Amino acid sequence: MKRKEFLKKSIIATVAGTSILSACAPDKKLDTEQTNTINYNKIHRWKMVTTWPPNFPVLGEAANLFAEMVEKMSGGRLLIKVFGGGQLVPPLEAFDTVASGTVEMGCGAAYYWTGKSPATQFFAAVPFGMNAQMLNSWLVSGGGYELWKEVYARFNLIPLMGGNSGVQMGGWFNREINSIEDFKGLKMRIPGLGGKVIEKAGAAAVLVAGSELYTSLERGVIDALEWVGPYHDYKMGFHKIAKYYYSPGWHEPGTELEFFMNNKAYEKLSSDLKEIVQSASQRIQNWMLAEFDFQNAIYYQKILEEEKVEVKKFPKPVLDSLKNYTVQSLEEVIGSDPISKKVYEHYKDFLKKASVYNKLTEEAYYNLIAK
Ligand code: CA
């Protein structure tokens, strides 16, 4: 083999090997010959409970796609019946239902489970945290997925990456935000840590069910709301009732979605089925960001061309203040929980390095092509 060709092949092998070994490696403790014969002909029938309404665009569709792919790849040996939120159990009971083993699998976003462990939010989204690309690097190659497994193991769960939304939008406002003072008295639907952050700025973070968002904003029960991005927001019709559409989604810079499995159910699978669920997870990881980025770009044009909405960016001093409040909020919620601290330190370290490097590459390039 010529030296050049050899080098090329080695590089390809190394690159492929790194990603596979870091996050999706087969369990080396298992004897392949043995596990491939155990239950090899058994048909597993699983249920998956989700936190989304049935067939919800992109997120619910991902759950359905996952089940379809697994059924095809396994030749019908692993059948997963998907239930929308509320069909089998209420959406936010998915975690406990799978942890207890009542159901084998769930689908959601890890920040819904901060009441179980504050560490979970680092595997979904934190304000001013990693974007989709950084989070994917941290999870797949940087040891993030190992930490995620460690956090979920306490609940008898095994997580799987389940796609990413990309940077979300900052939300729909009927009040202009020119300074941090404008958050005073603002009633906004914004869940999670983002809500805690705006409360530090004097706003009220209000919980409103998805089905009541439109009327709440229309009737002035709330002054602002955040949902997802142009694709989902357009379908909800918010452009008809809000004056301003703000960017960026500082509170959700790239929300990672997830699947999670009961560990006893997972251990009953033969080694090939275990690889199949990992492979389906990686296909969803790839598909979801593509789908979000594509649909959002298309629907943003629709909003620009067809609607009378003013699209605005949060002023830099406002974002700086929100960032300071975020650091305070994070310190508070993590408190003295050792595993949350461990995950936070690991996360922060890569976020810093990736941000410095991306200034040279991604940021520089986006600025180059922006018009
Ligand atoms: Ca959101």
Coordinates of C-alpha atoms and ligand atoms in Angstrom, one line a residue:
M1 CA 0.0 0.0 0.0
K2 CA 1.3 3.4 -0.9
R3 CA 2.1 5.6 2.1
K4 CA -0.5 8.3 1.2
E5 CA -3.2 5.7 0.8
F6 CA -2.2 4.0 4.1
L7 CA -2.3 7.3 5.9
K8 CA -5.7 8.1 4.5
K9 CA -7.1 4.7 5.5
S10 CA -5.6 5.0 9.0
I11 CA -7.1 8.5 9.5
I12 CA -10.6 7.3 8.4
A13 CA -10.3 4.3 10.7
T14 CA -9.2 6.5 13.6
V15 CA -11.9 9.1 13.1
A16 CA -14.7 6.5 12.8
G17 CA -13.2 4.6 15.7
T18 CA -13.2 7.6 18.0
S19 CA -16.8 8.4 17.7
I20 CA -18.0 4.8 18.0
L21 CA -15.7 4.0 20.9
S22 CA -16.5 7.1 22.9
A23 CA -20.3 7.0 23.0
C24 CA -21.7 4.0 21.3
A25 CA -19.3 1.2 22.1
P26 CA -20.7 -2.3 22.5
D27 CA -20.6 -3.4 26.1
K28 CA -17.2 -5.1 26.3
K29 CA -18.2 -7.1 29.4
L30 CA -20.6 -9.2 27.4
D31 CA -19.5 -12.3 25.6
T32 CA -20.8 -11.8 22.0
E33 CA -21.2 -15.5 21.2
Q34 CA -23.2 -16.1 24.4
T35 CA -25.4 -13.0 24.2
N36 CA -26.2 -13.5 20.6
T37 CA -27.7 -16.9 21.4
I38 CA -29.6 -15.9 24.5
N39 CA -33.1 -14.9 23.6
Y40 CA -32.0 -14.6 20.0
N41 CA -35.4 -15.7 18.6
K42 CA -37.4 -14.0 21.3
I43 CA -39.8 -11.2 20.2
H44 CA -39.6 -8.3 22.6
R45 CA -42.7 -6.1 22.8
W46 CA -42.0 -2.7 24.4
K47 CA -44.0 0.3 25.1
M48 CA -42.6 3.9 24.8
V49 CA -44.2 6.7 26.7
T50 CA -43.4 10.2 25.5
T51 CA -43.7 13.7 26.9
W52 CA -45.1 15.0 23.5
P53 CA -48.7 15.1 22.2
P54 CA -49.2 12.2 19.8
N55 CA -47.4 12.7 16.4
F56 CA -46.2 16.2 17.6
P57 CA -44.1 17.7 14.7
V58 CA -40.5 16.6 14.7
L59 CA -40.4 15.5 18.4
G60 CA -43.3 13.1 18.4
E61 CA -42.4 12.1 14.8
A62 CA -38.9 11.1 16.1
A63 CA -40.4 8.7 18.6
N64 CA -42.5 7.1 15.8
L65 CA -39.4 7.0 13.5
F66 CA -37.3 5.4 16.2
A67 CA -39.9 2.6 16.6
E68 CA -40.1 2.0 12.9
M69 CA -36.4 1.8 12.4
V70 CA -35.9 -0.6 15.3
E71 CA -38.6 -2.9 14.0
K72 CA -37.1 -3.0 10.5
M73 CA -33.5 -3.4 11.6
S74 CA -34.4 -6.1 14.1
G75 CA -36.6 -8.0 11.5
G76 CA -39.5 -7.6 13.9
R77 CA -37.8 -8.9 17.0
L78 CA -38.0 -5.6 18.9
L79 CA -41.5 -4.0 18.6
I80 CA -42.0 -0.7 20.3
K81 CA -45.5 0.8 20.6
V82 CA -45.4 4.6 21.0
F83 CA -47.8 6.4 23.3
G84 CA -48.2 10.2 23.2
G85 CA -48.2 12.1 26.5
G86 CA -51.4 11.4 28.4
Q87 CA -52.3 8.4 26.4
L88 CA -50.9 5.9 28.9
V89 CA -49.5 8.2 31.6
P90 CA -49.3 12.0 32.0
P91 CA -46.4 13.5 30.0
L92 CA -44.2 14.3 33.0
E93 CA -44.6 10.9 34.6
A94 CA -42.7 9.2 31.8
F95 CA -39.4 9.2 33.7
D96 CA -40.9 7.5 36.8
T97 CA -42.9 5.0 34.8
V98 CA -39.8 3.8 33.0
A99 CA -37.6 3.9 36.1
S100 CA -40.1 1.6 37.9
G101 CA -40.1 -0.8 35.0
T102 CA -43.9 -0.4 34.3
V103 CA -42.9 0.6 30.8
E104 CA -39.7 -0.2 29.0
M105 CA -38.9 3.0 27.3
G106 CA -39.6 6.8 27.3
C107 CA -38.9 9.8 25.2
G108 CA -38.5 13.4 26.4
A109 CA -35.9 16.0 27.3
A110 CA -33.6 15.6 30.3
Y111 CA -34.3 19.1 31.7
Y112 CA -37.8 17.9 32.6
W113 CA -36.2 15.8 35.4
T114 CA -34.3 18.4 37.3
G115 CA -36.5 17.7 40.3
K116 CA -34.8 14.2 40.3
S117 CA -31.3 15.6 39.8
P118 CA -30.2 19.1 38.8
A119 CA -27.5 17.4 36.7
T120 CA -30.1 16.3 34.1
Q121 CA -30.4 19.7 32.5
F122 CA -26.9 19.6 31.1
F123 CA -28.0 16.8 28.9
A124 CA -30.8 18.9 27.4
A125 CA -30.2 22.7 27.5
V126 CA -29.0 25.4 29.9
P127 CA -29.1 29.1 29.2
F128 CA -26.0 30.4 27.5
G129 CA -24.8 26.8 27.3
M130 CA -23.7 24.6 24.4
N131 CA -25.3 24.7 21.0
A132 CA -26.3 21.6 19.1
Q133 CA -22.9 21.1 17.5
M134 CA -21.0 21.5 20.7
L135 CA -23.4 19.3 22.7
N136 CA -23.1 16.6 20.1
S137 CA -19.3 16.7 20.3
W138 CA -19.4 16.6 24.1
L139 CA -21.8 13.7 24.2
V140 CA -20.3 11.6 21.4
S141 CA -16.6 12.2 21.8
G142 CA -16.1 14.2 24.9
G143 CA -17.3 11.9 27.7
G144 CA -20.7 13.7 28.1
Y145 CA -22.7 10.5 27.3
E146 CA -20.8 8.6 29.9
L147 CA -21.7 11.2 32.5
W148 CA -25.4 11.0 31.3
K149 CA -25.4 7.3 31.8
E150 CA -23.9 7.7 35.3
V151 CA -26.6 10.2 36.3
Y152 CA -29.5 8.0 34.9
A153 CA -28.1 4.8 36.4
R154 CA -29.2 6.0 39.8
F155 CA -32.8 5.7 38.5
N156 CA -32.3 2.3 36.7
L157 CA -32.4 4.1 33.4
I158 CA -30.1 4.1 30.3
P159 CA -30.3 7.3 28.2
L160 CA -30.0 7.5 24.4
M161 CA -29.4 10.6 22.4
G162 CA -32.6 11.6 20.7
G163 CA -31.9 14.6 18.5
N164 CA -31.5 18.3 18.9
S165 CA -33.6 21.4 18.2
G166 CA -30.7 23.7 17.4
V167 CA -30.8 27.3 18.7
Q168 CA -34.4 28.2 19.5
M169 CA -35.9 31.6 19.2
G170 CA -36.1 34.1 22.1
G171 CA -39.9 34.3 21.9
W172 CA -42.9 36.4 21.0
F173 CA -43.3 39.7 22.9
N174 CA -46.0 42.4 23.0
R175 CA -43.5 44.6 24.8
E176 CA -40.2 45.9 23.4
I177 CA -37.1 44.8 25.3
N178 CA -34.6 47.7 25.1
S179 CA -33.0 47.3 28.5
I180 CA -33.0 44.7 31.3
E181 CA -35.4 47.0 33.1
D182 CA -38.0 46.1 30.6
F183 CA -38.2 42.6 32.1
K184 CA -39.6 44.2 35.3
G185 CA -43.3 43.1 35.7
L186 CA -43.2 41.1 32.4
K187 CA -45.3 38.0 32.5
M188 CA -43.7 35.4 30.3
R189 CA -44.2 31.7 29.6
I190 CA -40.7 30.4 29.8
P191 CA -40.0 27.1 31.6
G192 CA -37.0 25.7 33.4
L193 CA -33.9 27.7 34.3
G194 CA -34.7 30.4 31.8
G195 CA -37.7 31.2 34.0
K196 CA -35.6 31.5 37.1
V197 CA -33.2 33.8 35.3
I198 CA -35.9 36.3 34.1
E199 CA -37.4 36.3 37.6
K200 CA -34.0 37.6 38.9
A201 CA -34.6 40.5 36.4
G202 CA -38.0 41.2 38.0
A203 CA -40.2 39.3 35.5
A204 CA -42.7 36.6 36.4
A205 CA -42.2 33.2 34.7
V206 CA -45.7 31.8 34.2
L207 CA -46.5 28.1 33.6
V208 CA -49.1 27.8 30.8
A209 CA -50.1 24.5 29.0
G210 CA -49.2 24.4 25.3
S211 CA -52.9 24.3 24.4
E212 CA -53.6 27.5 26.2
L213 CA -50.7 29.6 25.0
Y214 CA -52.4 31.3 22.1
T215 CA -55.4 32.6 24.1
S216 CA -53.2 33.6 27.1
L217 CA -51.1 35.8 24.9
E218 CA -54.1 37.1 22.9
R219 CA -56.0 38.1 26.0
G220 CA -53.0 39.6 27.7
V221 CA -52.9 37.1 30.5
I222 CA -49.2 36.9 29.6
D223 CA -47.0 39.5 27.8
A224 CA -44.6 37.1 26.2
L225 CA -43.9 33.5 25.5
E226 CA -41.2 31.3 24.1
W227 CA -42.1 28.1 22.3
V228 CA -39.5 26.6 19.8
G229 CA -38.6 28.2 16.5
P230 CA -40.3 29.4 13.3
Y231 CA -41.6 26.0 12.2
H232 CA -43.5 25.2 15.4
D233 CA -44.3 28.8 16.3
Y234 CA -45.9 29.4 12.9
K235 CA -48.1 26.4 13.3
M236 CA -49.3 27.8 16.6
G237 CA -50.2 31.1 15.0
F238 CA -48.3 33.4 17.4
H239 CA -47.4 35.8 14.5
K240 CA -51.1 36.8 14.5
I241 CA -51.1 38.0 18.1
A242 CA -47.6 39.2 18.9
K243 CA -45.8 42.4 17.8
Y244 CA -42.2 41.3 18.2
Y245 CA -40.3 38.0 17.5
Y246 CA -37.0 38.1 19.4
S247 CA -33.8 36.2 18.9
P248 CA -31.7 34.4 20.0
G249 CA -33.1 31.7 22.3
W250 CA -30.4 32.4 24.9
H251 CA -32.4 30.1 27.3
E252 CA -32.4 27.1 24.9
P253 CA -29.3 27.3 22.7
G254 CA -29.6 23.7 21.4
T255 CA -32.0 21.5 23.3
E256 CA -31.0 17.8 23.2
L257 CA -33.9 15.4 23.2
E258 CA -33.7 11.9 24.6
F259 CA -34.9 8.3 24.8
F260 CA -34.4 6.4 28.0
M261 CA -34.8 2.7 28.7
N262 CA -35.3 0.7 31.8
N263 CA -32.0 -1.1 32.5
K264 CA -33.6 -4.5 33.3
A265 CA -35.5 -4.4 30.0
Y266 CA -32.3 -3.4 28.1
E267 CA -30.3 -6.2 29.7
K268 CA -32.8 -8.7 28.4
L269 CA -32.0 -7.8 24.8
S270 CA -29.4 -9.8 22.8
S271 CA -26.3 -7.9 21.9
D272 CA -27.4 -7.2 18.3
L273 CA -30.7 -5.6 19.5
K274 CA -28.6 -3.4 21.9
E275 CA -26.6 -2.2 19.0
I276 CA -29.8 -1.6 17.0
V277 CA -31.3 0.7 19.6
Q278 CA -27.9 2.6 19.7
S279 CA -27.9 2.9 15.9
A280 CA -31.5 4.1 15.8
S281 CA -30.6 6.7 18.4
Q282 CA -27.8 8.0 16.3
R283 CA -29.9 8.2 13.2
I284 CA -32.5 10.2 15.1
Q285 CA -29.7 12.4 16.5
N286 CA -28.7 13.2 12.9
W287 CA -32.2 13.5 11.4
M288 CA -33.7 15.8 14.0
L289 CA -31.3 18.7 13.8
A290 CA -31.5 18.4 10.0
E291 CA -35.3 18.6 10.1
F292 CA -35.3 21.5 12.5
D293 CA -32.7 23.5 10.6
F294 CA -34.4 22.9 7.3
Q295 CA -38.0 23.6 8.4
N296 CA -37.0 26.6 10.5
A297 CA -35.2 28.2 7.6
I298 CA -38.3 27.7 5.3
Y299 CA -40.8 28.9 7.9
Y300 CA -38.7 31.9 8.9
Q301 CA -39.1 33.1 5.3
K302 CA -42.8 32.6 5.5
I303 CA -42.9 34.8 8.7
L304 CA -40.8 37.4 7.0
E305 CA -42.7 37.5 3.7
E306 CA -46.3 37.0 4.8
E307 CA -46.6 38.4 8.3
K308 CA -46.4 41.9 9.9
V309 CA -44.1 40.8 12.7
E310 CA -41.1 42.8 13.7
V311 CA -38.1 40.5 14.1
K312 CA -35.6 41.9 16.7
K313 CA -32.4 40.9 18.5
F314 CA -32.1 41.2 22.2
P315 CA -29.6 44.1 22.8
K316 CA -26.1 42.9 24.0
P317 CA -26.4 44.6 27.4
V318 CA -29.6 42.7 28.1
L319 CA -28.0 39.4 27.1
D320 CA -25.0 40.2 29.3
S321 CA -27.3 40.8 32.3
L322 CA -29.2 37.6 31.6
K323 CA -25.9 35.7 31.4
N324 CA -24.9 37.0 34.9
Y325 CA -28.2 36.0 36.3
T326 CA -27.8 32.6 34.7
V327 CA -24.4 31.9 36.5
Q328 CA -26.1 32.8 39.8
S329 CA -29.1 30.6 39.1
L330 CA -26.9 27.7 38.1
E331 CA -24.9 27.9 41.3
E332 CA -28.1 28.0 43.3
V333 CA -29.8 25.0 41.7
I334 CA -26.7 22.8 41.7
G335 CA -26.0 23.8 45.3
S336 CA -23.9 21.1 47.0
D337 CA -25.1 18.1 44.9
P338 CA -21.8 16.3 44.1
I339 CA -22.8 14.7 40.8
S340 CA -24.3 17.9 39.5
K341 CA -21.1 19.7 40.3
K342 CA -19.1 17.0 38.6
V343 CA -21.2 17.3 35.4
Y344 CA -21.3 21.1 35.5
E345 CA -17.5 21.3 35.8
H346 CA -17.0 18.9 32.9
Y347 CA -19.6 20.7 30.8
K348 CA -18.2 24.1 31.5
D349 CA -14.6 23.0 30.6
F350 CA -15.7 21.8 27.1
L351 CA -18.0 24.8 26.5
K352 CA -15.1 27.2 27.1
K353 CA -12.7 25.3 24.8
A354 CA -15.3 24.8 22.1
S355 CA -16.4 28.5 22.2
V356 CA -12.8 29.7 21.9
Y357 CA -12.2 27.4 18.9
N358 CA -15.5 28.1 17.2
K359 CA -14.8 31.9 17.2
L360 CA -12.0 31.0 14.7
T361 CA -14.1 28.7 12.6
E362 CA -17.9 28.5 12.8
E363 CA -18.4 32.1 14.0
A364 CA -15.9 33.5 11.6
Y365 CA -17.5 31.6 8.7
Y366 CA -21.1 32.6 9.6
N367 CA -20.0 36.2 9.7
L368 CA -18.4 35.8 6.3
I369 CA -21.5 34.5 4.6
A370 CA -24.1 36.6 6.4
K371 CA -25.8 39.3 4.5
Ligands
CA1 CA -38.5 26.3 24.0

